[in-house]
JSON list of C-alpha atoms in Angstrom, two decimals:
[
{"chain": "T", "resi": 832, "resn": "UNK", "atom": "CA", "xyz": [29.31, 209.55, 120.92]},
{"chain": "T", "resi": 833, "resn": "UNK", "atom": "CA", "xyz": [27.87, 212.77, 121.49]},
{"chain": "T", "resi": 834, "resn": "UNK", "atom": "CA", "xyz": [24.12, 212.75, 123.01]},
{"chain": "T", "resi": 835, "resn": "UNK", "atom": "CA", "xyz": [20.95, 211.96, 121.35]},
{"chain": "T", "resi": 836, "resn": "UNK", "atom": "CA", "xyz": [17.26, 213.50, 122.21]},
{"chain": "T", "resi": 837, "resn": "UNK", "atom": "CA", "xyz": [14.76, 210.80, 123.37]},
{"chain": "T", "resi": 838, "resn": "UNK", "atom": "CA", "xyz": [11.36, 212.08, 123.61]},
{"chain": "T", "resi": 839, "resn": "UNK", "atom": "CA", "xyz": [8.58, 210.13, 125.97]},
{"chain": "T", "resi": 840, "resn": "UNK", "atom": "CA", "xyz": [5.37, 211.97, 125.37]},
{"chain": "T", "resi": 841, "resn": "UNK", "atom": "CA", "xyz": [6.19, 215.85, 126.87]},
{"chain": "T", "resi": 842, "resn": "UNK", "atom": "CA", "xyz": [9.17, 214.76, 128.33]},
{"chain": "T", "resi": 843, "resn": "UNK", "atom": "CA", "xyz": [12.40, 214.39, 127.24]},
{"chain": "T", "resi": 844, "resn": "UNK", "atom": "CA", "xyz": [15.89, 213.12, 128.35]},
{"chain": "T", "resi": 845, "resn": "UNK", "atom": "CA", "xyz": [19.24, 212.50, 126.34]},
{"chain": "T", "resi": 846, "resn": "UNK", "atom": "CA", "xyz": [21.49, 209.21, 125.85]},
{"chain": "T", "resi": 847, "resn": "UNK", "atom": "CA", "xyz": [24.79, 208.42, 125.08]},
{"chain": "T", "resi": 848, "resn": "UNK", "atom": "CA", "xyz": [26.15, 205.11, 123.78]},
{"chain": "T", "resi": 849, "resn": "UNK", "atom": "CA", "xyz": [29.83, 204.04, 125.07]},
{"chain": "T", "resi": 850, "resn": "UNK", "atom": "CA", "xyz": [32.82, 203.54, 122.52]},
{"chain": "T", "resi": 851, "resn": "UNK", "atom": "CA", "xyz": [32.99, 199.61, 123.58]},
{"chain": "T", "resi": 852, "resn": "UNK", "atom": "CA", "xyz": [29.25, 199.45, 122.99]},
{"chain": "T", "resi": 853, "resn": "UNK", "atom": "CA", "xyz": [28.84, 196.22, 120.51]},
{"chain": "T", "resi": 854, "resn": "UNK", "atom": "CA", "xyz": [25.25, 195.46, 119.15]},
{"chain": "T", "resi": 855, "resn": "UNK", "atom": "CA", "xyz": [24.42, 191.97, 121.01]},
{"chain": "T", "resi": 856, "resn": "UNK", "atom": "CA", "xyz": [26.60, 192.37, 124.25]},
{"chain": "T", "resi": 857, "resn": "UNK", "atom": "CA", "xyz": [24.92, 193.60, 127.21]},
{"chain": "T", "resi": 858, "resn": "UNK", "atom": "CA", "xyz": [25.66, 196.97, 128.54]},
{"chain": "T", "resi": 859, "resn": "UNK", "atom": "CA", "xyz": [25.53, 198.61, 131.74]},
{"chain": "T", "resi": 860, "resn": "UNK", "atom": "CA", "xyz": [23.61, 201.62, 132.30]},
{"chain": "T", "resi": 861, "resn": "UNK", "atom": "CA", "xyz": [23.80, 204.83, 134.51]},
{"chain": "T", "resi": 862, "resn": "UNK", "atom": "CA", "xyz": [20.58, 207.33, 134.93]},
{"chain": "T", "resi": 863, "resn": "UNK", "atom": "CA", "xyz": [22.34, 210.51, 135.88]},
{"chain": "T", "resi": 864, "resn": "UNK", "atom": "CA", "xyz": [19.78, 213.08, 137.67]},
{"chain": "T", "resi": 865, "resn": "UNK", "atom": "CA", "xyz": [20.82, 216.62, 137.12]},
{"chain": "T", "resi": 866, "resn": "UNK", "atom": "CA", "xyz": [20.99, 219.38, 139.90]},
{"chain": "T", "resi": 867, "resn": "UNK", "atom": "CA", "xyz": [18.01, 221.65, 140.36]},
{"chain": "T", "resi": 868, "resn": "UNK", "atom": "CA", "xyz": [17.88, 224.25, 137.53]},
{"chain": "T", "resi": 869, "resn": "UNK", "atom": "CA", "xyz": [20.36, 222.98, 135.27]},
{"chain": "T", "resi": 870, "resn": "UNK", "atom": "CA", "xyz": [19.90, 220.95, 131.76]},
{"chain": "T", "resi": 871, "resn": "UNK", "atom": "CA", "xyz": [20.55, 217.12, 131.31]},
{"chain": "T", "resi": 872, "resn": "UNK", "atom": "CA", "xyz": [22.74, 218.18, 128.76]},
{"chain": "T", "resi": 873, "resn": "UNK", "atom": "CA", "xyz": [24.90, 220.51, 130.81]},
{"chain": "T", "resi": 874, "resn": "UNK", "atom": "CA", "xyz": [24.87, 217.77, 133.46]},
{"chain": "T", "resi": 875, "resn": "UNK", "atom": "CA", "xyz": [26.22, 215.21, 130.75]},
{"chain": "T", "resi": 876, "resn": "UNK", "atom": "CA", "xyz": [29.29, 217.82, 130.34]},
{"chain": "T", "resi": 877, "resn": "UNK", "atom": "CA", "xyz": [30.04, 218.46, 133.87]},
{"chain": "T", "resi": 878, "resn": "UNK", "atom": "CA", "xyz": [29.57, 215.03, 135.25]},
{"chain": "T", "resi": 879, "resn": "UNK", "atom": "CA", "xyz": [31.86, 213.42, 132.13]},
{"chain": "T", "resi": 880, "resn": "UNK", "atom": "CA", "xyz": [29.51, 210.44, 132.94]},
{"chain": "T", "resi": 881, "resn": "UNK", "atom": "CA", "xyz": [29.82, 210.11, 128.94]},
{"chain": "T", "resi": 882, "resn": "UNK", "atom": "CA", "xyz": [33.60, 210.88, 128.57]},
{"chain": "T", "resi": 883, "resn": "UNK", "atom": "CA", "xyz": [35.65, 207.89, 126.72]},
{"chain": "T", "resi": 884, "resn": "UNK", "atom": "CA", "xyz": [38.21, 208.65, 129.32]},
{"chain": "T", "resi": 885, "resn": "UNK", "atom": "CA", "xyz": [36.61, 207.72, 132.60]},
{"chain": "T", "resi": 886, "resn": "UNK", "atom": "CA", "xyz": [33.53, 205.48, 130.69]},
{"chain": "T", "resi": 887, "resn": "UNK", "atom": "CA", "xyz": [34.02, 203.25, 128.08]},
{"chain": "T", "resi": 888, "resn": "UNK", "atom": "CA", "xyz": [31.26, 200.87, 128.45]},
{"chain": "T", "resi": 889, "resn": "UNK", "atom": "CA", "xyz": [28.40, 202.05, 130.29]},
{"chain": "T", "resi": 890, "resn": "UNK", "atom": "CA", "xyz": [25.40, 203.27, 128.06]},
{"chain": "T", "resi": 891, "resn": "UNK", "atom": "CA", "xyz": [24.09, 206.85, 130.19]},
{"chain": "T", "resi": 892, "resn": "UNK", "atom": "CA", "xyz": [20.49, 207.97, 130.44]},
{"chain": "T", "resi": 893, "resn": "UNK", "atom": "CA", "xyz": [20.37, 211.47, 131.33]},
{"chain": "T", "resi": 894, "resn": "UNK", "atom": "CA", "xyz": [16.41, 212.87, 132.33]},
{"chain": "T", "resi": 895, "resn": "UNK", "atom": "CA", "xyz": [15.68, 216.05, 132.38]},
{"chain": "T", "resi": 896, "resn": "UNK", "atom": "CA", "xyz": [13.18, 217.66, 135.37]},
{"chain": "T", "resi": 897, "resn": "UNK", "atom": "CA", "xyz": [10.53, 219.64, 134.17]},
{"chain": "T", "resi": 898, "resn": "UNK", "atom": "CA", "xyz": [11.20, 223.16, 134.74]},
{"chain": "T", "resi": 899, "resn": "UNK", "atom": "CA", "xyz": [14.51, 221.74, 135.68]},
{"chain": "T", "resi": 900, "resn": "UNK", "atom": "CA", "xyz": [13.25, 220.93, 139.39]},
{"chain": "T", "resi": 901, "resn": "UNK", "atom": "CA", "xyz": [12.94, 217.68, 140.27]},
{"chain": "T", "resi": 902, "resn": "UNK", "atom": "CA", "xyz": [9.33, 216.53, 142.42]},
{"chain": "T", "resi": 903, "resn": "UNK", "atom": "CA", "xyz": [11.31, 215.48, 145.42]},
{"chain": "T", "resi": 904, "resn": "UNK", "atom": "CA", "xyz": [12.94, 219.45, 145.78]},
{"chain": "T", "resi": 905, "resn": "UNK", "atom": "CA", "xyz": [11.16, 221.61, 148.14]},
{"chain": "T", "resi": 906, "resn": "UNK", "atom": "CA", "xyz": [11.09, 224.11, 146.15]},
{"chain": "T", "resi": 907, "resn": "UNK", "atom": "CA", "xyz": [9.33, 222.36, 143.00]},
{"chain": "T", "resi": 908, "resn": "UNK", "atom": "CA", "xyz": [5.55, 224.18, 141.68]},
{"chain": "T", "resi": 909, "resn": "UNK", "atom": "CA", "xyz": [4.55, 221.17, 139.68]},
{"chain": "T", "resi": 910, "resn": "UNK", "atom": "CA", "xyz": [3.10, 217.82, 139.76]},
{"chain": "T", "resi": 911, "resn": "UNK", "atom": "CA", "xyz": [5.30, 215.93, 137.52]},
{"chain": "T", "resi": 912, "resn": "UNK", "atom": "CA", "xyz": [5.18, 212.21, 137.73]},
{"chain": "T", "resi": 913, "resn": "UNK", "atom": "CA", "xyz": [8.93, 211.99, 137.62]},
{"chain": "T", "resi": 914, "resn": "UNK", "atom": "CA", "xyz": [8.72, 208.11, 139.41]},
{"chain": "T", "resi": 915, "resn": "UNK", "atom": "CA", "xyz": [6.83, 207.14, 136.36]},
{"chain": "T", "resi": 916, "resn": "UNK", "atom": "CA", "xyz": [9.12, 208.65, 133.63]},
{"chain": "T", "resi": 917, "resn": "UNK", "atom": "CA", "xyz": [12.04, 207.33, 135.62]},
{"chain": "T", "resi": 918, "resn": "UNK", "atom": "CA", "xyz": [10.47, 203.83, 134.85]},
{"chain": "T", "resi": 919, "resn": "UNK", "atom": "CA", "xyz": [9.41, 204.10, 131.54]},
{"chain": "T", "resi": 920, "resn": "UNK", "atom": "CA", "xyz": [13.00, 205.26, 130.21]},
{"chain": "T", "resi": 921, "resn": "UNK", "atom": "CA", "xyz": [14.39, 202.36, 131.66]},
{"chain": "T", "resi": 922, "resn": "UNK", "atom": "CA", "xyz": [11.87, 200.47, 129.94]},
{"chain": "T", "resi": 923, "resn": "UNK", "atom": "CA", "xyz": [12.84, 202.33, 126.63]},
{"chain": "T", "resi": 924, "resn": "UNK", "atom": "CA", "xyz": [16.32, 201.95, 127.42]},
{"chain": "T", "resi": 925, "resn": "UNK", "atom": "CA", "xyz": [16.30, 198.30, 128.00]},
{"chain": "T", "resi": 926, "resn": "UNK", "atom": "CA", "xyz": [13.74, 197.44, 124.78]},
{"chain": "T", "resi": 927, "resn": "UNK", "atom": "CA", "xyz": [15.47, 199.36, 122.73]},
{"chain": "T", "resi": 928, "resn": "UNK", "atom": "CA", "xyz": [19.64, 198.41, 123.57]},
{"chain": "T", "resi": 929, "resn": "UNK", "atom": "CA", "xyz": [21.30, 195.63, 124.40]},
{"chain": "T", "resi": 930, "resn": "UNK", "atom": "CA", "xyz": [21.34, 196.22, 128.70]},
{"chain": "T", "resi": 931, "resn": "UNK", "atom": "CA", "xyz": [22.72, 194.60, 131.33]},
{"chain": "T", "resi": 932, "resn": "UNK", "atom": "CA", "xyz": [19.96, 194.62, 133.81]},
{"chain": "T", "resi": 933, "resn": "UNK", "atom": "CA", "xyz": [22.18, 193.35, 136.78]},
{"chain": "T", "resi": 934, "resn": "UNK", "atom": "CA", "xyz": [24.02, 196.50, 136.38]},
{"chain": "T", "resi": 935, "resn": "UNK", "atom": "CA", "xyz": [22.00, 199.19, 135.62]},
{"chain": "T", "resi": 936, "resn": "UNK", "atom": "CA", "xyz": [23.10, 202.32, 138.50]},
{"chain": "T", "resi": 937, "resn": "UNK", "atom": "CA", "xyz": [21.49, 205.72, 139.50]},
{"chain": "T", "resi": 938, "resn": "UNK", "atom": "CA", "xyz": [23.36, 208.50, 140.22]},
{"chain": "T", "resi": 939, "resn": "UNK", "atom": "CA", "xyz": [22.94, 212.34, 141.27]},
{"chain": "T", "resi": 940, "resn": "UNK", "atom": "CA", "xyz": [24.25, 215.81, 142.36]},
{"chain": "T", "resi": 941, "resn": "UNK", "atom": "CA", "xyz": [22.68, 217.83, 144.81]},
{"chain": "T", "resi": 942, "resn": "UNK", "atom": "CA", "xyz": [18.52, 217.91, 144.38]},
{"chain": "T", "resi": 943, "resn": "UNK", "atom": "CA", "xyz": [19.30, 214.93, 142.11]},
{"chain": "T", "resi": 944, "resn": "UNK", "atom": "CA", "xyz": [21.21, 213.02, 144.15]},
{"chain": "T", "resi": 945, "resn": "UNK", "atom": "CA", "xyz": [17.79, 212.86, 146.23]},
{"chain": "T", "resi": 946, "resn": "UNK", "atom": "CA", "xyz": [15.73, 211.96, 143.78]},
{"chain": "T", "resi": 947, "resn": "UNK", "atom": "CA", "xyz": [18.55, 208.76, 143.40]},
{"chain": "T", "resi": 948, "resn": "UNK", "atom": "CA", "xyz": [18.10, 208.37, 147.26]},
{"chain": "T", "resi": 949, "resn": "UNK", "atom": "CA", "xyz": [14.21, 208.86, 146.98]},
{"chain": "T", "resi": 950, "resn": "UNK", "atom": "CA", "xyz": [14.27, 206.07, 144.47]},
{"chain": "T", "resi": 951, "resn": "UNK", "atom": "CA", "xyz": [16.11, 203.87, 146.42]},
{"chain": "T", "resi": 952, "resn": "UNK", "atom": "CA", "xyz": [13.42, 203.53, 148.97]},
{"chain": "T", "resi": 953, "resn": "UNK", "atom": "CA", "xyz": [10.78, 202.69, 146.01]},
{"chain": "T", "resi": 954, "resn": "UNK", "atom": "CA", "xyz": [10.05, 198.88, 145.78]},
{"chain": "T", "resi": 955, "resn": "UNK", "atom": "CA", "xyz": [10.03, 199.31, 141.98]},
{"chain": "T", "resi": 956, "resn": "UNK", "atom": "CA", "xyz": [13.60, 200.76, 141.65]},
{"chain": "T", "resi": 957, "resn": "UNK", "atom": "CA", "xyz": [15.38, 198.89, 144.44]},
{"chain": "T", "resi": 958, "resn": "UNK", "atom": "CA", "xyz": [14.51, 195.61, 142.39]},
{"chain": "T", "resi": 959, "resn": "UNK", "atom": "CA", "xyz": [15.70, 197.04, 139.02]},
{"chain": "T", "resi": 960, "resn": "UNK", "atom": "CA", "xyz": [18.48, 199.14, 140.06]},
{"chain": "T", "resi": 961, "resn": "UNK", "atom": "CA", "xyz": [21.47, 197.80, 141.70]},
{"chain": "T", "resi": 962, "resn": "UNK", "atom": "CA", "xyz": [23.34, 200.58, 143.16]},
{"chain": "T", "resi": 963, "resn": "UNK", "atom": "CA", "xyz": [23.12, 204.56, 143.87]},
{"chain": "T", "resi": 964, "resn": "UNK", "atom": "CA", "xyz": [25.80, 207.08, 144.12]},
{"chain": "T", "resi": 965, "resn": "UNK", "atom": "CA", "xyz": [24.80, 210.69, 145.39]},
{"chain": "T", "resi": 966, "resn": "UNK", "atom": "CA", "xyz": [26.91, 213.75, 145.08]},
{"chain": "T", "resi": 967, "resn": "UNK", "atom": "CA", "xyz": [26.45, 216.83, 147.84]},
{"chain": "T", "resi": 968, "resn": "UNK", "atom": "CA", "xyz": [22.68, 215.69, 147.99]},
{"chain": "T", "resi": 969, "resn": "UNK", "atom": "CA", "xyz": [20.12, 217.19, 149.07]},
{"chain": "T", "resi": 970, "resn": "UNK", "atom": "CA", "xyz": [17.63, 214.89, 151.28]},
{"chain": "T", "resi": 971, "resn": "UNK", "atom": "CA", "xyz": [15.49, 215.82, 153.52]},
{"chain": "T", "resi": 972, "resn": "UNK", "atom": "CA", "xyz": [13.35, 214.34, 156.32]},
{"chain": "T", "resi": 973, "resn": "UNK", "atom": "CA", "xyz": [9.69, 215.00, 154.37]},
{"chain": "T", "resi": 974, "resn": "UNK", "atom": "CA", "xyz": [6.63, 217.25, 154.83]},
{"chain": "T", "resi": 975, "resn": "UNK", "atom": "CA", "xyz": [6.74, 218.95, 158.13]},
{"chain": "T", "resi": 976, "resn": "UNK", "atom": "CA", "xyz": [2.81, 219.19, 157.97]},
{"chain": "T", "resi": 977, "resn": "UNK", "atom": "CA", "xyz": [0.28, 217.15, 156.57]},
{"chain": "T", "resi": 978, "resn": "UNK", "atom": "CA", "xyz": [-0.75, 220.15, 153.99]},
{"chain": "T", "resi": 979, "resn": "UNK", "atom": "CA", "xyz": [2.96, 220.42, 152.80]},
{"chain": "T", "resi": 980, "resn": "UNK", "atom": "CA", "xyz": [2.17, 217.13, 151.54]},
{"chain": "T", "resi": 981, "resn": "UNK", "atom": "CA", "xyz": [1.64, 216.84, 147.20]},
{"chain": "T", "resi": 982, "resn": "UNK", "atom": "CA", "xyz": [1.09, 213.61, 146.84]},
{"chain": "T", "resi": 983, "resn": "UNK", "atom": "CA", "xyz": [2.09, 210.09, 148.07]},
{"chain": "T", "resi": 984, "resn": "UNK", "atom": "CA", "xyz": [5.93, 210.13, 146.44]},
{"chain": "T", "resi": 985, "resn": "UNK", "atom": "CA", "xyz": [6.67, 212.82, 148.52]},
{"chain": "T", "resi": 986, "resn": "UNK", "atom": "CA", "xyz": [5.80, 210.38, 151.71]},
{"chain": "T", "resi": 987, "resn": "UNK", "atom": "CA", "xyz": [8.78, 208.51, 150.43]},
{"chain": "T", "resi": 988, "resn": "UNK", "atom": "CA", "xyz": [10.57, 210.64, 152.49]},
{"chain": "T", "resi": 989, "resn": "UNK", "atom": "CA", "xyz": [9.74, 209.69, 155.30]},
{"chain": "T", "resi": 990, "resn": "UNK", "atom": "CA", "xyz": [8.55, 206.13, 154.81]},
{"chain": "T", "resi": 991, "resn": "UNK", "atom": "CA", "xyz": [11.45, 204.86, 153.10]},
{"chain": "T", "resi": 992, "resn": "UNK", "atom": "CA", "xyz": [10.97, 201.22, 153.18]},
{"chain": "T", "resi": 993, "resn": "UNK", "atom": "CA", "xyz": [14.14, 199.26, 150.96]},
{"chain": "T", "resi": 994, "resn": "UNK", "atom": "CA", "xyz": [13.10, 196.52, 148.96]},
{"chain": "T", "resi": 995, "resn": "UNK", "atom": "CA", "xyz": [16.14, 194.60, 149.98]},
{"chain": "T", "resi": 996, "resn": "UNK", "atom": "CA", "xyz": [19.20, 194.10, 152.36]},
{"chain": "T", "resi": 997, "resn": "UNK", "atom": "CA", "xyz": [21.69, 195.60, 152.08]},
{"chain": "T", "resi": 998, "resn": "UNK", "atom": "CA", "xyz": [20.97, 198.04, 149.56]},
{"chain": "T", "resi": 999, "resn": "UNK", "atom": "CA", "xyz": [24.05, 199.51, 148.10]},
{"chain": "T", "resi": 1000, "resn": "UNK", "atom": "CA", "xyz": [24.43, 203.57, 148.36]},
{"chain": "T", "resi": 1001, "resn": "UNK", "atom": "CA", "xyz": [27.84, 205.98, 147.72]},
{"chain": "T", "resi": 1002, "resn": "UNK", "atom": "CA", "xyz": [27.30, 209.50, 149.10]},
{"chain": "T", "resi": 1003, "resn": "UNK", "atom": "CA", "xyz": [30.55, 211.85, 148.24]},
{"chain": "T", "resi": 1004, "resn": "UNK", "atom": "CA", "xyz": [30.17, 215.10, 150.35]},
{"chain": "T", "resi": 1005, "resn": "UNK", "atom": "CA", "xyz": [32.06, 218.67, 149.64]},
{"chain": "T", "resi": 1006, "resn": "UNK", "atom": "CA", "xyz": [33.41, 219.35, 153.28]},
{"chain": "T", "resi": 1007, "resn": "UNK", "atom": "CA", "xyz": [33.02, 223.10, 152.09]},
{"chain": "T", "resi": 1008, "resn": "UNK", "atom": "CA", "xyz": [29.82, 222.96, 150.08]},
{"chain": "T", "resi": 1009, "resn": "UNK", "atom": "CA", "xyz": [27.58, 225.96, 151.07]},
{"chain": "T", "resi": 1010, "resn": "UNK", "atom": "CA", "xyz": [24.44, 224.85, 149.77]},
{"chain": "T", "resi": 1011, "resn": "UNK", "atom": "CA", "xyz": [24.21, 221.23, 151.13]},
{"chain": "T", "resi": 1012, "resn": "UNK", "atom": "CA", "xyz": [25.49, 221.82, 154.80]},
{"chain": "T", "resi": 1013, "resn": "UNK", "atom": "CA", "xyz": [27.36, 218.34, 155.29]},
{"chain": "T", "resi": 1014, "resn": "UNK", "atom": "CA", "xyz": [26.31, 218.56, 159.14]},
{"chain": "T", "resi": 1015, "resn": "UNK", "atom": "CA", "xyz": [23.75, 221.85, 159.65]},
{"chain": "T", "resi": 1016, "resn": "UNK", "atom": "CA", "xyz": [20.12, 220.76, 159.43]},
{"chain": "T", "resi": 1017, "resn": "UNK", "atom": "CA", "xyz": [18.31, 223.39, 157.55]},
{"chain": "T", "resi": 1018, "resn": "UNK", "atom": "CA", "xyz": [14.67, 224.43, 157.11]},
{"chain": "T", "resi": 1019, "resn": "UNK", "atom": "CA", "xyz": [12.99, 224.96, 153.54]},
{"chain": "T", "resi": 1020, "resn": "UNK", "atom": "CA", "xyz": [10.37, 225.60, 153.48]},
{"chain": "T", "resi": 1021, "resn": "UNK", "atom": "CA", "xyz": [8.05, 223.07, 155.09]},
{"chain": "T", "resi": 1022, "resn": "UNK", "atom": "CA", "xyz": [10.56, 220.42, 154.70]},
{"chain": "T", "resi": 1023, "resn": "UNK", "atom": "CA", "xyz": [13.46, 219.97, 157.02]},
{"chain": "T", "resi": 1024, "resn": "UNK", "atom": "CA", "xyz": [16.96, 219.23, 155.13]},
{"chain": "T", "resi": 1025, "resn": "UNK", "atom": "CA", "xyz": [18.59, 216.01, 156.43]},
{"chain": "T", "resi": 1026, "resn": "UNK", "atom": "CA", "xyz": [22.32, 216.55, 157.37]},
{"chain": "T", "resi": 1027, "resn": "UNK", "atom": "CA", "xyz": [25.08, 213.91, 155.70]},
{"chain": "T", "resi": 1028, "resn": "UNK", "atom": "CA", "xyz": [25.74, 212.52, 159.17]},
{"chain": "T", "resi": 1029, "resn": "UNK", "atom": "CA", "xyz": [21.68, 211.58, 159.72]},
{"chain": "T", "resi": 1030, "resn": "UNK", "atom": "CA", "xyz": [21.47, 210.23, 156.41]},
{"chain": "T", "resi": 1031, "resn": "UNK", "atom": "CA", "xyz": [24.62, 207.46, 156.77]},
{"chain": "T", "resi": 1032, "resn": "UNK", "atom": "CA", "xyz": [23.02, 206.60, 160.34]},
{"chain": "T", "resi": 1033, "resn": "UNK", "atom": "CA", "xyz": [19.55, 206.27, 158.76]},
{"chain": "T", "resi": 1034, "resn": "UNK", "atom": "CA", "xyz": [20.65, 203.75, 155.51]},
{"chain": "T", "resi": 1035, "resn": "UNK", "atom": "CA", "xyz": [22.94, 201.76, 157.90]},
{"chain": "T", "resi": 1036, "resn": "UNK", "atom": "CA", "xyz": [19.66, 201.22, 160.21]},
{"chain": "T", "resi": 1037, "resn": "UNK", "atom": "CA", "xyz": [17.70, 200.51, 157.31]},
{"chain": "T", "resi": 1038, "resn": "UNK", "atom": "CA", "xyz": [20.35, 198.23, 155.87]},
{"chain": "T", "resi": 1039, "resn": "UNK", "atom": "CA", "xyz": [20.80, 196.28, 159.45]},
{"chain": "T", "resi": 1040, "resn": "UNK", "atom": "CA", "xyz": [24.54, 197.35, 160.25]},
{"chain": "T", "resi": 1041, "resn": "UNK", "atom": "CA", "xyz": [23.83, 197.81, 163.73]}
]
């Protein structure tokens, strides 16, 4: 059905329950991470993540940033613990409906789409979540200096360490997106973006495919 406020302390994010969803029978679930500056709920309509069409039995998490920028964006001027919110609405989600947790999937456009890559490299995530799919990400190599640095989740950037082999990633690239270049390496701010190209060569290292 449509989606429903969940509130986790000052933070908030929105769910939606599939039309095959039966009390008792385990359901997977998709965290959808929004694009910089735009609501969870106008992700939910533009990603049809929730649409009876395309989805009729995954339950959908969607989180919302504060100030609608997400911690691993250059440009974000807060201190948000989004790797611990992340966590604890999976935690909700799973206490509270009847989850599959060998199918429970991350997925993300643009700035979100690195926070799903960003997550991937986190011990904690790679052993609860089976599977990312990124949309015209944004990724980037990390802090550039040491006082671009925030705090240690930004080093995930650049000491992305999987919990396991092979871990399981979808990136789906606009050829003519103008914002994430799919081959230019840009610069912002003290971070330097990570072209499409780098970021297939870098997972298939990590994930030992020569």
């Amino acid at each position: 059905g449509e989606p429903r406020g969940v509130a986790l302390g000052n933070r908030k994010a929105w769910i939606t329950l599939p039309k095959n969803y039966v009390r008792g029978a385990p359901a997977p679930l998709i965290v959808a991470l929004h694009e910089s500056n735009m609501t969870a709920l106008e992700f939910a309509r533009v990603s049809l993540l929730s649409d009876g069409r395309y989805n009729e039995d995954a339950v959908v998490l969607y989180p919302e940033a504060v100030d609608l920028v997400w911690i691993t964006d250059p440009q974000v001027k807060h201190p948000a613990k989004d790797r611990e919110f992340i966590g604890k609405l999976l935690d909700l989600a799973t206490s509270s409906l009847c989850i599959d947790t060998d199918r429970i999937y991350a997925a993300g456009l643009g700035s979100g789409a690195g926070l799903a890559d960003t997550l991937a490299c986190l011990p904690e995530f790679a052993s609860r979540i089976a599977a990312f799919a990124l949309v015209n990400s944004a990724t980037y190599h990390g802090p550039l200096n040491k006082a671009a640095i925030k705090d240690e989740f930004t080093m995930q950037w650049t000491t992305c360490k999987p919990e396991r082999v092979p871990m399981r990633l979808l990136e789906i690239h606009g050829a003519n997106n103008t914002v994430y270049d799919f081959f230019a390496k840009g610069r912002a701010k003290n971070h330097g973006r990570k072209s499409v190209v780098e970021w297939i060569v870098d997972w298939a290292v990590r994930n030992e495919c020569g």
